[in-house]
Amino acid sequence: MAKHVVVGTAGHIDHGKTSLVKALTGIDTDRLPEEKARGITIDLGFAFLEDPPGPVIEIVDVPGHERFVKNMLAGVGGIDLAMLVVAADEGVMPQTREHLAICSLLHIKRGLVVLTKTDLVERDWLELVKDDVTALVRGTFLEGAPRLAVSAKTGEGLSELRAALRTLAETVAARGLDQLPRLPIDRVFTVRGFGTVVTGTLTAGRLAVDDRVQVYPKGVEAKIRGLQTHGHPVPEALAGQRTAINLQGVERAAVERGDVVGLAGTLVASSLVDGTLELLADAPRPVRSRTRVRFHVGTSEIMARVLLLDTAELEPGQTAAARFRLEAPLVALPGDRFVVRSYSPIVTIGGGTILDVDPPRFKRKAPALVAHLALLQTGSPEVIVEEHVRHVGASGARLATLLGRVPFGPEKLRGLLERLVAQGRVLVVDREWYLHPESSARLRALALAAMEAYHRANPLKPGMSREELRVRAGGADERVFATLLTALETEGVVASDRDKVRRASHQVRLTPEQERVVDRIEQEFLQAAASPPSPEEALGRAGVSGGDEHELFKFLVEGRKLVRVKESLYFHAAALDTIQNKVVALLRERKEIGPGDIKDLLGISRKYAIPLLEHLDARRVTVRTGEKRVLRGA
Ligand SMILES: Nc1nc2c(ncn2[C@@H]2O[C@H](COP(=O)(O)OP(=O)(O)O)[C@@H](O)[C@H]2O)c(=O)[nH]1
Ligand SMILES: [Mg+2]
């Protein structure tokens, strides 16, 4: 497939951008009736140049009017090359500077400068304007870039411009496909018979027909019914292509410019993002914390308050760590560049790089936050991933969750996690689920402390329930907690018995007096066999008062010496086994028995006979048929 390169125009109003695009491509990008009537560009326009086998050059024509810089920003977010247009008769003007600053802030790497309307000026004048432009682009990404003089009216210089664009387009590196696909929406419309269509530049990854997608930040779910790139239906769109998506299952009204199409369940909508803030050297005034700004990322514009993290005031030309509290949710990924404009007057004052889209909610802990951001900004890819796993804490992080928070695609992230696991810097909870060793150590300390506290408070209990321990250890995720317990058992630190766990070193120790009481109670039940005493009676005969809530009675039940058959009715475990054997033997002989047979067999009253039969039913030894019992499975 031919390479696609997106070129964005930039420059002051009336400098001939739209005329130039039309002269180059034959396409009039001013489509709106109002644009036609007023002769100015209000919103974005789209055109393309196809010259096989050369790259397909897609052009986004932006408005130059200062009132529509917002639309210009939505258009240049995804471009590869900037074409800065300066009218030879007017020279450098305010939006020439502002658009250049915006392209620089967005880290657009390459482009060219076009001096238009050369038919209107003399040679000498053109030379003066060229000098101005040289001074303007000095120190920017356009320093040393190709510079062409053209006239859209006479056609002079157009073929040279086409050739220059083509040469430049050849140098644009293909975008990475190992990234979460994202398409910041710049237009939404309906096509009769097809429904909702959105367009934008696919900034990363690939999207295919039938993909399940979501429109973020609202999370509206949809399926891709069709895809087009510059007018042709395609089965798949790749990073860098201007793409139209026909969305199935979405109302036109549910989607707007600024929203982002991504695969279902991949992106994060956040009202808080952290990053760097670079104030332009010619920003009109310093920025203080709580300053209200317009935050532009992708095709969206969202109001936000700046919180400076390591300085009280940011001077023009300086850079600082900043948190942005957004007035509506934003969808971005770390590494995205953004532009900031002042609330009033509306001028571009700076921009920066997003470092964290799901930042820790630290309060008054700016130094820790600044250190965290410094790691995300300058750390190696491994350090960045480790830092994110550290920050999710005891719940651990799943690969799918991490993907929406790191500047790496799925393949790269998998590789990084594998390396971190091999180095012991990240632990595995389960498939594609990770935990930081610090979180594991913290959870381990909490769990051991909770167990010790429990043993101190309940010296006669052999152990505590796993669930109670999990809750007392801070309510860690069940899977994370189970992994920890397994590790502790393997190490021999913790022992478990069915759903009860204890410190391996824990032993129930009775005083001589307690031992005497326990022995006596046990003897009472053993001797009484099939006609056991009530708990109160047994305790009374051992010289203590109380019922089955007494700690020594519970000790016998938990130690499974005594078995509860129904409320207030306990049997000694050995006695129950004997009873069961006798009943089974009788059933083998008679095939079926009733309560009367049990009474005779064991010499007991109905008070015991009925609960015992029900207990044997519950133990799945017998089955009831009418008033009779038969052996289960017989
Ligand atoms: N003489 C001359 N006029 C031009 C040329 N290019 C554009 N214009 C005129 O300049 C005005 C503004 O052009 P337009 O393309 O709308 O500028 P934009 O606002 O930068 O898009 C229009 O009246 C055009 O006809 C040119 O190369 N020569
Ligand atoms: Mg225009």
XYZ file of C-alpha atoms and ligand atoms in Angstrom:
663
model
C 0.000 0.000 0.000
C 1.215 3.470 -0.815
C 2.629 5.484 2.047
C 0.370 8.191 3.474
C 1.694 11.488 4.729
C -0.446 14.227 6.249
C 0.484 17.839 5.557
C -1.126 20.685 7.469
C -1.248 24.273 6.270
C -0.374 27.052 8.698
C -0.303 30.806 8.432
C -2.145 34.092 8.722
C -5.633 34.666 7.294
C -5.876 35.666 3.639
C -2.300 34.613 2.941
C -3.484 32.198 0.276
C -3.502 28.809 2.037
C -6.823 27.637 0.631
C -6.021 28.950 -2.857
C -2.699 27.145 -2.712
C -4.303 23.833 -1.733
C -6.772 24.250 -4.576
C -4.005 25.065 -7.058
C -2.057 21.980 -5.895
C -4.903 19.479 -5.724
C -7.868 20.912 -7.608
C -9.947 20.598 -4.441
C -11.695 23.580 -2.886
C -11.502 22.937 0.841
C -13.807 25.822 1.764
C -16.996 23.748 1.666
C -19.293 25.530 4.106
C -21.818 27.995 2.610
C -20.616 30.582 5.111
C -17.018 30.033 4.001
C -18.044 30.502 0.380
C -20.056 33.628 1.177
C -17.379 35.286 3.313
C -14.388 33.996 1.391
C -12.644 32.841 4.551
C -11.860 29.469 6.015
C -13.733 28.805 9.238
C -13.276 25.111 9.741
C -10.858 22.455 8.602
C -10.737 21.439 4.941
C -9.341 18.278 3.447
C -7.675 17.481 0.136
C -5.146 15.045 -1.230
C -2.490 14.655 -3.888
C -2.041 11.247 -5.479
C 0.946 10.730 -7.718
C 1.705 6.989 -7.861
C 4.039 5.414 -7.032
C 4.860 8.320 -4.752
C 3.319 8.707 -1.321
C -0.307 9.830 -0.990
C -0.121 13.361 0.365
C -3.187 14.272 2.393
C -3.639 17.936 3.153
C -5.460 19.488 6.090
C -6.240 23.120 5.336
C -6.666 25.165 8.500
C -8.303 28.543 9.123
C -5.940 31.452 9.682
C -8.350 33.763 11.476
C -7.384 34.329 15.108
C -10.928 33.475 16.197
C -10.600 30.005 14.696
C -7.211 28.961 16.093
C -9.178 26.378 18.068
C -10.125 24.702 14.773
C -6.579 25.063 13.503
C -5.360 23.193 16.611
C -7.789 20.353 15.969
C -6.395 20.063 12.449
C -2.667 20.065 13.082
C -2.756 17.561 15.972
C -2.090 14.581 13.726
C 0.044 16.022 10.905
C 3.464 14.833 9.751
C 4.522 17.978 7.885
C 3.714 21.660 8.295
C 3.388 23.933 5.273
C 3.807 27.459 6.601
C 2.251 29.871 4.115
C 3.315 33.546 4.089
C 1.846 36.029 1.599
C 4.685 37.825 -0.132
C 2.824 41.115 -0.113
C 2.082 41.136 3.637
C 4.959 39.201 5.129
C 5.026 37.761 8.641
C 1.808 38.465 10.588
C 0.466 37.512 14.084
C -1.040 34.122 13.139
C 2.097 33.312 11.126
C 3.902 33.431 14.461
C 1.155 31.767 16.495
C 0.705 28.880 14.044
C 4.462 28.332 13.924
C 4.577 28.326 17.740
C 1.712 25.795 17.857
C 3.439 23.486 15.371
C 6.648 23.751 17.421
C 4.799 23.003 20.677
C 3.200 19.943 19.072
C 6.702 18.741 18.151
C 5.978 18.598 14.445
C 9.350 17.553 13.134
C 9.481 18.796 9.551
C 7.897 21.046 7.019
C 8.455 23.768 4.469
C 7.792 27.463 4.000
C 5.808 28.774 1.037
C 5.852 32.434 0.026
C 2.637 32.964 -1.967
C 1.169 35.718 -4.119
C 4.570 36.350 -5.687
C 2.698 37.811 -8.665
C 1.812 40.799 -6.468
C 5.342 41.876 -5.468
C 8.659 43.064 -6.896
C 11.866 41.017 -6.602
C 13.436 43.334 -3.992
C 10.373 43.174 -1.762
C 10.319 39.388 -2.008
C 13.939 39.330 -0.789
C 12.980 41.436 2.255
C 10.111 39.092 3.126
C 12.455 36.133 2.722
C 14.803 37.708 5.279
C 11.896 38.182 7.692
C 10.900 34.563 7.294
C 14.493 33.412 7.827
C 14.570 35.346 11.095
C 11.172 33.974 12.102
C 12.059 30.286 11.701
C 15.520 30.559 13.242
C 15.815 28.077 16.113
C 12.582 26.311 15.142
C 11.961 23.004 13.347
C 11.626 25.000 10.099
C 15.140 26.461 10.251
C 16.862 25.334 7.062
C 13.618 23.828 5.696
C 12.853 24.141 1.959
C 11.460 27.561 1.041
C 9.464 28.062 -2.134
C 8.029 31.103 -3.858
C 4.757 30.503 -5.704
C 1.725 32.157 -7.157
C -1.566 30.305 -7.008
C -2.819 32.770 -9.575
C -0.158 32.306 -12.295
C 0.906 28.798 -11.304
C 4.515 29.940 -10.928
C 6.537 27.652 -8.637
C 3.732 25.096 -8.183
C 5.522 22.170 -9.812
C 8.621 22.888 -7.712
C 6.393 22.932 -4.602
C 4.805 19.605 -5.570
C 8.261 18.085 -6.019
C 9.468 19.509 -2.694
C 6.415 18.127 -0.883
C 7.002 14.746 -2.451
C 10.691 14.684 -1.494
C 9.862 15.708 2.041
C 7.059 13.133 2.271
C 9.552 10.392 1.336
C 11.587 11.261 4.440
C 8.672 10.884 6.867
C 9.168 7.715 8.894
C 6.242 5.287 9.012
C 4.375 5.471 12.306
C 4.569 2.642 14.794
C 1.856 0.053 14.447
C 2.542 -1.425 17.884
C 0.451 1.219 19.632
C -3.122 1.388 20.824
C -5.116 2.670 17.850
C -6.488 6.157 18.349
C -8.411 8.438 16.073
C -9.131 11.895 17.493
C -12.336 12.927 15.751
C -12.328 16.173 13.746
C -15.630 15.778 11.872
C -18.904 13.949 12.445
C -21.684 13.665 9.885
C -24.380 11.297 8.734
C -24.517 9.627 5.352
C -27.970 8.595 4.174
C -28.255 4.825 4.379
C -25.040 4.445 6.366
C -25.522 6.411 9.542
C -22.819 8.094 11.560
C -19.421 8.764 10.010
C -16.460 10.266 11.854
C -13.168 11.401 10.376
C -9.727 12.108 11.705
C -6.091 11.144 11.389
C -5.413 7.681 12.796
C -2.534 8.697 15.057
C -1.369 5.197 15.953
C -1.986 1.511 15.438
C -4.494 0.086 12.993
C -8.259 -0.231 12.802
C -10.167 -2.770 10.722
C -13.746 -3.250 9.577
C -15.763 -5.129 12.246
C -13.494 -3.972 15.101
C -15.377 -3.332 18.357
C -14.575 0.239 19.268
C -15.559 2.840 21.806
C -15.932 6.568 21.398
C -14.146 8.081 24.399
C -14.481 9.762 26.862
C -18.179 8.830 27.045
C -17.332 5.226 26.220
C -20.140 4.837 23.662
C -19.729 1.391 22.113
C -19.846 0.779 18.389
C -18.687 -1.476 15.621
C -16.752 -0.349 12.547
C -19.098 -0.938 9.607
C -16.849 0.636 7.008
C -13.539 2.459 6.580
C -12.343 4.893 3.924
C -9.043 6.584 3.318
C -9.109 9.595 0.978
C -12.304 8.462 -0.643
C -11.579 4.744 -1.149
C -13.141 1.944 0.919
C -10.444 -0.069 2.700
C -10.549 -3.155 4.946
C -8.015 -1.644 7.320
C -6.643 1.816 8.140
C -3.087 2.307 9.357
C -1.398 4.880 11.570
C -0.852 8.168 9.772
C -3.826 7.885 7.434
C -6.697 10.304 7.288
C -9.569 7.960 7.893
C -13.363 8.035 7.714
C -15.093 5.519 9.962
C -18.702 4.466 9.517
C -19.778 3.607 13.050
C -22.574 1.147 13.611
C -24.728 1.617 16.687
C -23.947 5.274 17.410
C -26.218 8.279 17.066
C -24.812 11.320 15.327
C -25.603 13.393 18.439
C -23.621 11.094 20.745
C -20.302 12.010 19.129
C -18.465 15.301 18.685
C -15.127 16.754 17.625
C -12.597 16.146 20.367
C -13.839 12.619 21.110
C -11.465 9.759 20.390
C -12.190 6.421 18.705
C -10.219 3.543 20.194
C -10.613 -0.202 20.672
C -13.149 -1.104 23.339
C -11.771 -1.006 26.865
C -8.342 0.385 26.050
C -8.242 4.132 26.739
C -8.624 6.089 29.964
C -10.849 9.141 30.396
C -9.255 11.324 33.031
C -10.060 14.627 34.675
C -6.568 14.941 36.057
C -3.380 14.744 34.020
C 0.210 15.501 34.966
C 2.961 16.646 32.682
C 5.429 19.362 31.867
C 4.342 22.903 31.064
C 6.563 25.021 28.813
C 5.647 28.677 28.726
C 6.450 30.403 25.419
C 9.169 33.055 25.644
C 6.700 35.618 24.272
C 3.819 34.615 26.577
C 2.251 37.875 27.814
C 2.599 37.113 31.547
C 3.752 34.468 34.039
C 1.444 31.573 34.971
C 0.476 30.959 38.581
C -1.218 27.958 40.182
C -4.984 27.910 39.682
C -4.725 29.880 36.423
C -7.580 28.842 34.149
C -6.440 27.816 30.672
C -7.672 26.152 27.490
C -6.056 22.754 27.189
C -5.767 21.347 23.639
C -4.819 17.756 22.950
C -5.726 15.731 19.876
C -8.792 17.477 18.472
C -10.181 18.463 21.862
C -10.276 21.733 23.766
C -11.009 21.478 27.485
C -10.916 24.150 30.179
C -8.454 23.386 32.938
C -6.768 24.814 36.027
C -2.998 24.633 36.181
C -1.373 23.470 39.411
C 2.346 24.181 39.448
C 4.103 21.460 41.404
C 7.592 22.755 42.050
C 7.352 26.506 41.640
C 4.952 29.240 42.653
C 5.082 31.024 39.339
C 6.188 30.058 35.858
C 7.957 32.820 33.902
C 7.812 33.083 30.108
C 10.433 30.805 28.562
C 10.497 28.443 31.569
C 9.339 24.864 32.034
C 7.877 23.236 35.158
C 6.073 20.131 36.342
C 2.338 20.750 36.328
C -0.949 19.080 37.106
C -4.034 19.966 35.081
C -7.441 19.680 36.683
C -9.769 19.439 33.709
C -13.356 20.613 33.647
C -14.349 17.652 31.427
C -12.722 14.271 30.953
C -9.787 14.075 28.582
C -8.545 11.115 26.556
C -4.810 10.967 25.920
C -1.737 8.829 26.418
C 1.581 9.686 28.023
C 3.900 11.231 25.468
C 1.092 13.217 23.823
C 1.960 16.853 23.238
C -0.575 19.489 24.182
C -1.036 23.229 23.668
C -2.251 25.689 26.275
C -4.011 28.959 25.441
C -4.922 31.603 27.968
C -8.557 31.941 28.905
C -8.727 35.597 28.000
C -7.386 37.072 25.811
C -7.347 33.835 23.826
C -3.714 33.452 22.819
C -1.345 30.518 22.715
C 0.936 30.700 25.764
C 2.605 27.323 25.895
C 2.309 23.567 25.859
C 4.052 20.442 26.963
C 4.100 16.676 27.237
C 1.566 14.566 29.087
C 3.361 12.204 31.461
C 0.567 10.595 33.481
C -3.098 10.231 32.533
C -4.117 8.472 35.743
C -1.919 10.227 38.279
C -1.713 9.428 41.987
C -4.205 11.529 43.972
C -1.487 12.865 46.312
C -2.579 15.715 48.477
C 0.019 18.245 49.566
C 2.741 15.823 48.550
C 4.211 17.803 45.717
C 7.822 16.589 46.202
C 6.772 12.924 45.884
C 4.704 13.816 42.848
C 7.553 15.733 41.224
C 9.865 12.755 41.795
C 7.235 10.438 40.280
C 6.939 12.694 37.219
C 10.708 12.990 36.865
C 10.880 9.186 36.686
C 8.157 9.100 34.044
C 9.871 11.847 32.059
C 13.464 10.686 32.128
C 13.311 7.044 33.204
C 14.094 4.121 30.920
C 11.063 2.232 29.573
C 11.573 -0.396 32.307
C 11.641 2.276 35.009
C 8.428 3.813 33.655
C 6.559 0.503 33.657
C 7.871 -0.408 37.112
C 6.761 3.001 38.428
C 3.222 2.435 37.145
C 3.041 -1.053 38.658
C 4.321 0.405 41.944
C 1.639 3.072 41.920
C -1.372 0.820 41.460
C -0.545 -0.719 44.861
C -2.076 -3.872 46.302
C -4.637 -4.402 43.557
C -1.865 -5.091 41.061
C -2.043 -4.018 37.426
C -3.297 -5.930 34.444
C -1.538 -5.548 31.118
C -4.745 -4.194 29.567
C -4.972 -1.506 32.244
C -1.315 -0.550 31.945
C -1.648 -0.137 28.175
C -3.908 2.892 28.567
C -1.379 4.517 30.906
C 2.043 3.958 29.358
C 3.617 5.339 26.201
C 4.252 1.841 24.790
C 2.298 -0.504 22.568
C 1.215 -4.034 23.545
C 4.238 -5.898 22.162
C 6.789 -3.568 23.686
C 4.965 -3.531 27.028
C 4.862 -7.335 27.129
C 8.612 -7.464 26.514
C 9.314 -4.864 29.213
C 7.176 -6.716 31.759
C 8.894 -10.007 30.949
C 12.262 -8.416 31.614
C 11.061 -6.800 34.860
C 9.653 -10.125 36.061
C 12.927 -11.895 35.219
C 14.777 -9.263 37.266
C 12.377 -9.622 40.200
C 11.353 -5.959 39.903
C 7.756 -6.949 39.202
C 5.867 -10.009 40.466
C 3.277 -12.037 38.584
C -0.147 -12.455 40.178
C -1.719 -14.288 37.280
C -1.680 -14.241 33.480
C -0.912 -10.628 32.406
C -1.473 -9.392 35.961
C 1.388 -7.825 37.884
C 2.243 -6.609 41.364
C 5.142 -4.549 42.655
C 7.347 -6.294 45.266
C 6.848 -3.312 47.601
C 3.081 -3.812 47.511
C 3.552 -7.510 48.086
C 5.863 -6.850 51.055
C 3.397 -4.343 52.543
C 0.522 -6.793 52.162
C 2.619 -9.561 53.657
C 3.477 -7.483 56.721
C -0.177 -6.494 57.174
C -1.373 -10.101 56.874
C 1.197 -11.462 59.343
C 0.437 -8.680 61.832
C -3.315 -9.324 61.502
C -2.764 -13.046 62.118
C -0.632 -12.381 65.187
C -3.187 -9.960 66.590
C -5.864 -12.585 66.020
C -3.880 -15.301 67.781
C -3.259 -12.968 70.728
C -6.951 -12.147 71.028
C -8.096 -15.753 70.422
C -5.463 -18.027 71.961
C -7.811 -21.043 71.945
C -8.711 -20.726 68.268
C -6.616 -22.838 65.931
C -6.824 -20.213 63.149
C -8.812 -17.461 61.465
C -10.855 -17.549 58.302
C -9.067 -16.563 55.104
C -11.730 -14.028 54.262
C -11.493 -12.350 57.657
C -7.726 -12.178 57.253
C -8.040 -10.681 53.764
C -10.360 -7.972 55.085
C -8.132 -7.247 58.099
C -5.060 -7.043 55.854
C -6.568 -4.067 54.012
C -9.021 -5.863 51.734
C -6.507 -6.760 49.041
C -7.818 -8.179 45.791
C -8.815 -11.861 46.274
C -6.483 -13.187 43.607
C -3.536 -11.118 44.852
C -4.246 -12.266 48.392
C -4.506 -15.939 47.422
C -1.117 -15.697 45.677
C 0.421 -14.206 48.813
C -1.050 -16.910 51.089
C 0.230 -19.655 48.789
C 3.714 -18.107 48.955
C 3.541 -17.843 52.751
C 2.449 -21.485 53.004
C 5.233 -22.617 50.688
C 7.722 -20.777 52.881
C 6.257 -22.475 55.938
C 5.362 -19.152 57.595
C 1.636 -19.813 57.456
C -0.271 -23.056 57.765
C -3.821 -23.622 56.659
C -6.529 -26.115 57.443
C -9.548 -25.949 55.151
C -10.678 -22.282 55.209
C -8.710 -21.498 58.378
C -5.205 -20.053 58.367
C -2.716 -19.486 61.155
C 0.892 -18.607 61.756
C 2.693 -21.932 61.414
C 4.191 -21.338 64.858
C 0.775 -20.838 66.496
C -0.308 -23.568 68.910
C -3.283 -23.561 71.178
C -1.991 -23.896 74.768
C -4.363 -24.725 77.604
C -3.708 -24.139 81.297
C -3.816 -27.292 83.476
C -7.239 -26.219 84.754
C -8.522 -25.632 81.192
C -7.172 -29.019 80.187
C -9.035 -30.683 83.056
C -12.314 -29.029 82.033
C -11.869 -29.907 78.371
C -11.061 -33.534 79.185
C -14.068 -33.825 81.465
C -16.471 -32.420 78.862
C -15.068 -34.727 76.226
C -15.497 -37.732 78.544
C -19.115 -36.757 79.230
C -19.896 -36.863 75.514
C -17.888 -40.030 74.838
C -19.615 -41.941 77.617
C -23.083 -40.688 76.778
C -22.486 -41.814 73.177
C -25.879 -41.742 71.400
C -27.687 -39.861 74.211
C -25.389 -36.854 74.754
C -25.910 -34.212 77.429
C -26.731 -30.603 76.543
C -23.712 -28.253 76.450
C -24.913 -26.657 79.697
C -25.128 -30.018 81.447
C -21.707 -31.138 80.266
C -20.090 -27.855 81.307
C -21.888 -27.946 84.652
C -20.568 -31.436 85.359
C -17.053 -30.162 84.569
C -17.592 -27.416 87.130
C -18.027 -24.417 84.847
C -21.141 -22.568 83.810
C -22.074 -21.661 80.245
C -23.332 -23.159 77.010
C -21.990 -23.830 73.554
C -20.645 -20.241 73.393
C -18.106 -21.087 76.122
C -14.566 -20.830 74.745
C -13.610 -24.285 75.963
C -16.723 -25.844 74.436
C -15.973 -24.029 71.147
C -12.417 -25.267 71.396
C -13.724 -28.840 71.322
C -16.038 -28.087 68.397
C -13.320 -26.326 66.386
C -10.949 -29.195 67.170
C -13.683 -31.464 65.727
C -13.910 -33.572 68.886
C -17.550 -32.572 69.155
C -19.895 -32.367 66.187
C -22.965 -30.161 66.094
C -25.952 -32.130 64.843
C -28.554 -29.468 65.489
C -29.036 -26.500 67.772
C -27.736 -27.337 71.282
C -27.256 -30.984 70.251
C -23.658 -32.175 69.988
C -22.209 -35.674 69.700
C -18.691 -36.851 70.190
C -17.113 -37.429 66.765
C -16.095 -41.000 67.654
C -19.615 -41.745 68.911
C -21.081 -40.444 65.671
C -18.810 -42.717 63.641
C -19.936 -45.728 65.658
C -23.594 -44.740 65.225
C -23.100 -44.379 61.500
C -21.487 -47.835 61.226
C -24.319 -49.422 63.147
C -26.987 -47.738 61.028
C -25.264 -48.728 57.803
C -24.999 -52.348 58.976
C -28.692 -52.390 59.880
C -29.647 -50.894 56.514
C -27.599 -53.487 54.657
C -29.712 -56.102 56.438
C -33.149 -54.501 56.225
C -32.849 -52.208 53.171
C -35.057 -49.614 54.853
C -35.555 -48.390 58.399
C -37.690 -45.860 60.281
C -37.098 -43.749 63.413
C -38.422 -46.602 65.550
C -35.662 -48.932 64.298
C -33.018 -46.377 65.286
C -34.515 -46.003 68.718
C -34.297 -49.740 69.204
C -30.879 -50.080 67.629
C -29.262 -47.405 69.798
C -31.578 -47.487 72.790
C -32.345 -43.796 72.473
C -35.414 -41.575 72.504
C -37.088 -39.905 69.524
C -35.471 -36.610 70.631
C -32.112 -37.982 69.387
C -33.294 -40.411 66.721
C -34.810 -37.839 64.342
C -31.859 -35.384 64.369
C -29.424 -38.287 63.917
C -31.273 -39.538 60.840
C -31.361 -36.019 59.421
C -27.647 -35.690 60.115
C -26.949 -38.944 58.246
C -29.065 -37.626 55.342
C -26.976 -34.463 55.378
C -23.781 -36.530 55.432
C -25.162 -38.259 52.335
C -25.156 -41.662 54.026
C -28.914 -42.164 53.909
C -31.799 -40.910 51.783
C -35.285 -40.316 52.973
C -38.172 -42.001 51.140
C -41.461 -41.157 52.829
C -41.156 -42.059 56.509
C -38.312 -44.480 55.770
C -34.560 -44.210 55.108
C -32.565 -46.222 52.619
C -28.826 -46.260 51.938
C -27.822 -43.597 49.462
C -26.948 -45.153 46.140
C -28.404 -48.532 47.115
N -2.856 37.632 -6.696
C -2.947 36.514 -5.957
N -3.974 36.414 -5.121
C -4.051 35.287 -4.375
C -3.096 34.275 -4.479
N -3.433 33.304 -3.589
C -4.580 33.684 -2.986
N -4.953 34.905 -3.439
C -6.119 35.653 -3.005
O -5.979 35.958 -1.622
C -7.228 35.897 -0.956
C -7.164 34.973 0.213
O -6.858 33.666 -0.235
P -7.200 32.371 0.616
O -6.674 31.231 -0.162
O -8.639 32.339 0.970
O -6.345 32.646 1.900
P -6.340 31.874 3.262
O -7.152 32.639 4.228
O -4.926 31.822 3.687
O -6.892 30.517 3.002
C -8.237 35.441 -1.991
O -8.931 36.573 -2.495
C -7.409 34.823 -3.084
O -7.971 34.964 -4.379
C -2.017 34.463 -5.376
O -1.087 33.624 -5.493
N -1.987 35.596 -6.078
Mg -8.312 29.499 3.988
